[in-house]
Amino acid sequence: MSKVRNQFTTEFKQECVNLVVNQGYGIAQAASAMQV
């Protein structure tokens, strides 16, 4: 059985990058904040 992958919008991806690059979040913190 294959697993279906999540597809994220461009806006969602940009918000994740913003958290890491501009707000100093770590990867795990950003993922938690974005509920991924």
Tab-separated table of N, CA and C in Angstrom:
chain	number	residue	atom	x	y	z
A	1	MET	N	0.831	-1.180	0.000
A	1	MET	CA	0.000	0.000	0.000
A	1	MET	C	0.875	1.242	0.000
A	2	SER	N	0.591	2.157	-0.894
A	2	SER	CA	1.385	3.379	-0.932
A	2	SER	C	0.689	4.472	-0.134
A	3	LYS	N	1.496	5.332	0.436
A	3	LYS	CA	0.991	6.426	1.250
A	3	LYS	C	0.771	7.651	0.372
A	4	VAL	N	-0.320	8.352	0.590
A	4	VAL	CA	-0.603	9.574	-0.156
A	4	VAL	C	0.167	10.717	0.491
A	5	ARG	N	0.917	11.452	-0.321
A	5	ARG	CA	1.704	12.576	0.196
A	5	ARG	C	0.853	13.832	0.263
A	6	ASN	N	1.141	14.665	1.261
A	6	ASN	CA	0.464	15.952	1.372
A	6	ASN	C	0.946	16.881	0.279
A	7	GLN	N	0.044	17.706	-0.228
A	7	GLN	CA	0.417	18.733	-1.191
A	7	GLN	C	0.150	20.077	-0.541
A	8	PHE	N	1.181	20.903	-0.460
A	8	PHE	CA	1.073	22.183	0.215
A	8	PHE	C	1.047	23.314	-0.798
A	9	THR	N	0.272	24.358	-0.487
A	9	THR	CA	0.181	25.508	-1.380
A	9	THR	C	1.459	26.333	-1.308
A	10	THR	N	1.661	27.152	-2.313
A	10	THR	CA	2.821	28.041	-2.340
A	10	THR	C	2.791	28.991	-1.151
A	11	GLU	N	1.617	29.483	-0.796
A	11	GLU	CA	1.493	30.405	0.338
A	11	GLU	C	1.904	29.733	1.646
A	12	PHE	N	1.512	28.475	1.814
A	12	PHE	CA	1.871	27.729	3.015
A	12	PHE	C	3.384	27.564	3.104
A	13	LYS	N	4.001	27.212	1.986
A	13	LYS	CA	5.453	27.034	1.954
A	13	LYS	C	6.169	28.339	2.264
A	14	GLN	N	5.674	29.452	1.714
A	14	GLN	CA	6.294	30.748	1.962
A	14	GLN	C	6.198	31.126	3.432
A	15	GLU	N	5.080	30.827	4.068
A	15	GLU	CA	4.919	31.117	5.489
A	15	GLU	C	5.890	30.289	6.328
A	16	CYS	N	6.085	29.032	5.956
A	16	CYS	CA	7.048	28.181	6.666
A	16	CYS	C	8.461	28.737	6.544
A	17	VAL	N	8.841	29.131	5.343
A	17	VAL	CA	10.171	29.700	5.114
A	17	VAL	C	10.323	30.986	5.907
A	18	ASN	N	9.281	31.803	5.946
A	18	ASN	CA	9.329	33.052	6.700
A	18	ASN	C	9.601	32.796	8.181
A	19	LEU	N	8.972	31.787	8.740
A	19	LEU	CA	9.192	31.472	10.153
A	19	LEU	C	10.655	31.136	10.421
A	20	VAL	N	11.261	30.367	9.542
A	20	VAL	CA	12.642	29.922	9.751
A	20	VAL	C	13.629	31.044	9.461
A	21	VAL	N	13.473	31.710	8.327
A	21	VAL	CA	14.467	32.679	7.870
A	21	VAL	C	14.355	34.013	8.610
A	22	ASN	N	13.147	34.529	8.741
A	22	ASN	CA	12.977	35.877	9.278
A	22	ASN	C	12.657	35.926	10.763
A	23	GLN	N	12.088	34.863	11.304
A	23	GLN	CA	11.667	34.907	12.695
A	23	GLN	C	12.505	34.031	13.610
A	24	GLY	N	13.506	33.359	13.057
A	24	GLY	CA	14.448	32.617	13.875
A	24	GLY	C	13.954	31.280	14.408
A	25	TYR	N	12.904	30.744	13.845
A	25	TYR	CA	12.416	29.428	14.261
A	25	TYR	C	13.361	28.354	13.746
A	26	GLY	N	13.458	27.260	14.486
A	26	GLY	CA	14.138	26.079	13.979
A	26	GLY	C	13.166	25.309	13.096
A	27	ILE	N	13.685	24.324	12.381
A	27	ILE	CA	12.837	23.544	11.480
A	27	ILE	C	11.720	22.845	12.260
A	28	ALA	N	12.068	22.196	13.359
A	28	ALA	CA	11.069	21.478	14.153
A	28	ALA	C	10.048	22.443	14.753
A	29	GLN	N	10.509	23.606	15.209
A	29	GLN	CA	9.596	24.600	15.775
A	29	GLN	C	8.626	25.120	14.721
A	30	ALA	N	9.130	25.392	13.525
A	30	ALA	CA	8.278	25.879	12.442
A	30	ALA	C	7.252	24.817	12.062
A	31	ALA	N	7.677	23.567	11.971
A	31	ALA	CA	6.759	22.481	11.631
A	31	ALA	C	5.662	22.355	12.684
A	32	SER	N	6.039	22.480	13.932
A	32	SER	CA	5.057	22.405	15.004
A	32	SER	C	4.098	23.589	14.947
A	33	ALA	N	4.624	24.770	14.703
A	33	ALA	CA	3.794	25.971	14.622
A	33	ALA	C	2.812	25.899	13.458
A	34	MET	N	3.238	25.259	12.369
A	34	MET	CA	2.383	25.139	11.187
A	34	MET	C	1.544	23.862	11.224
A	35	GLN	N	1.640	23.106	12.299
A	35	GLN	CA	0.889	21.868	12.517
A	35	GLN	C	1.117	20.841	11.411
A	36	VAL	N	2.391	20.633	11.087
A	36	VAL	CA	2.755	19.638	10.069
A	36	VAL	C	3.242	18.390	10.770
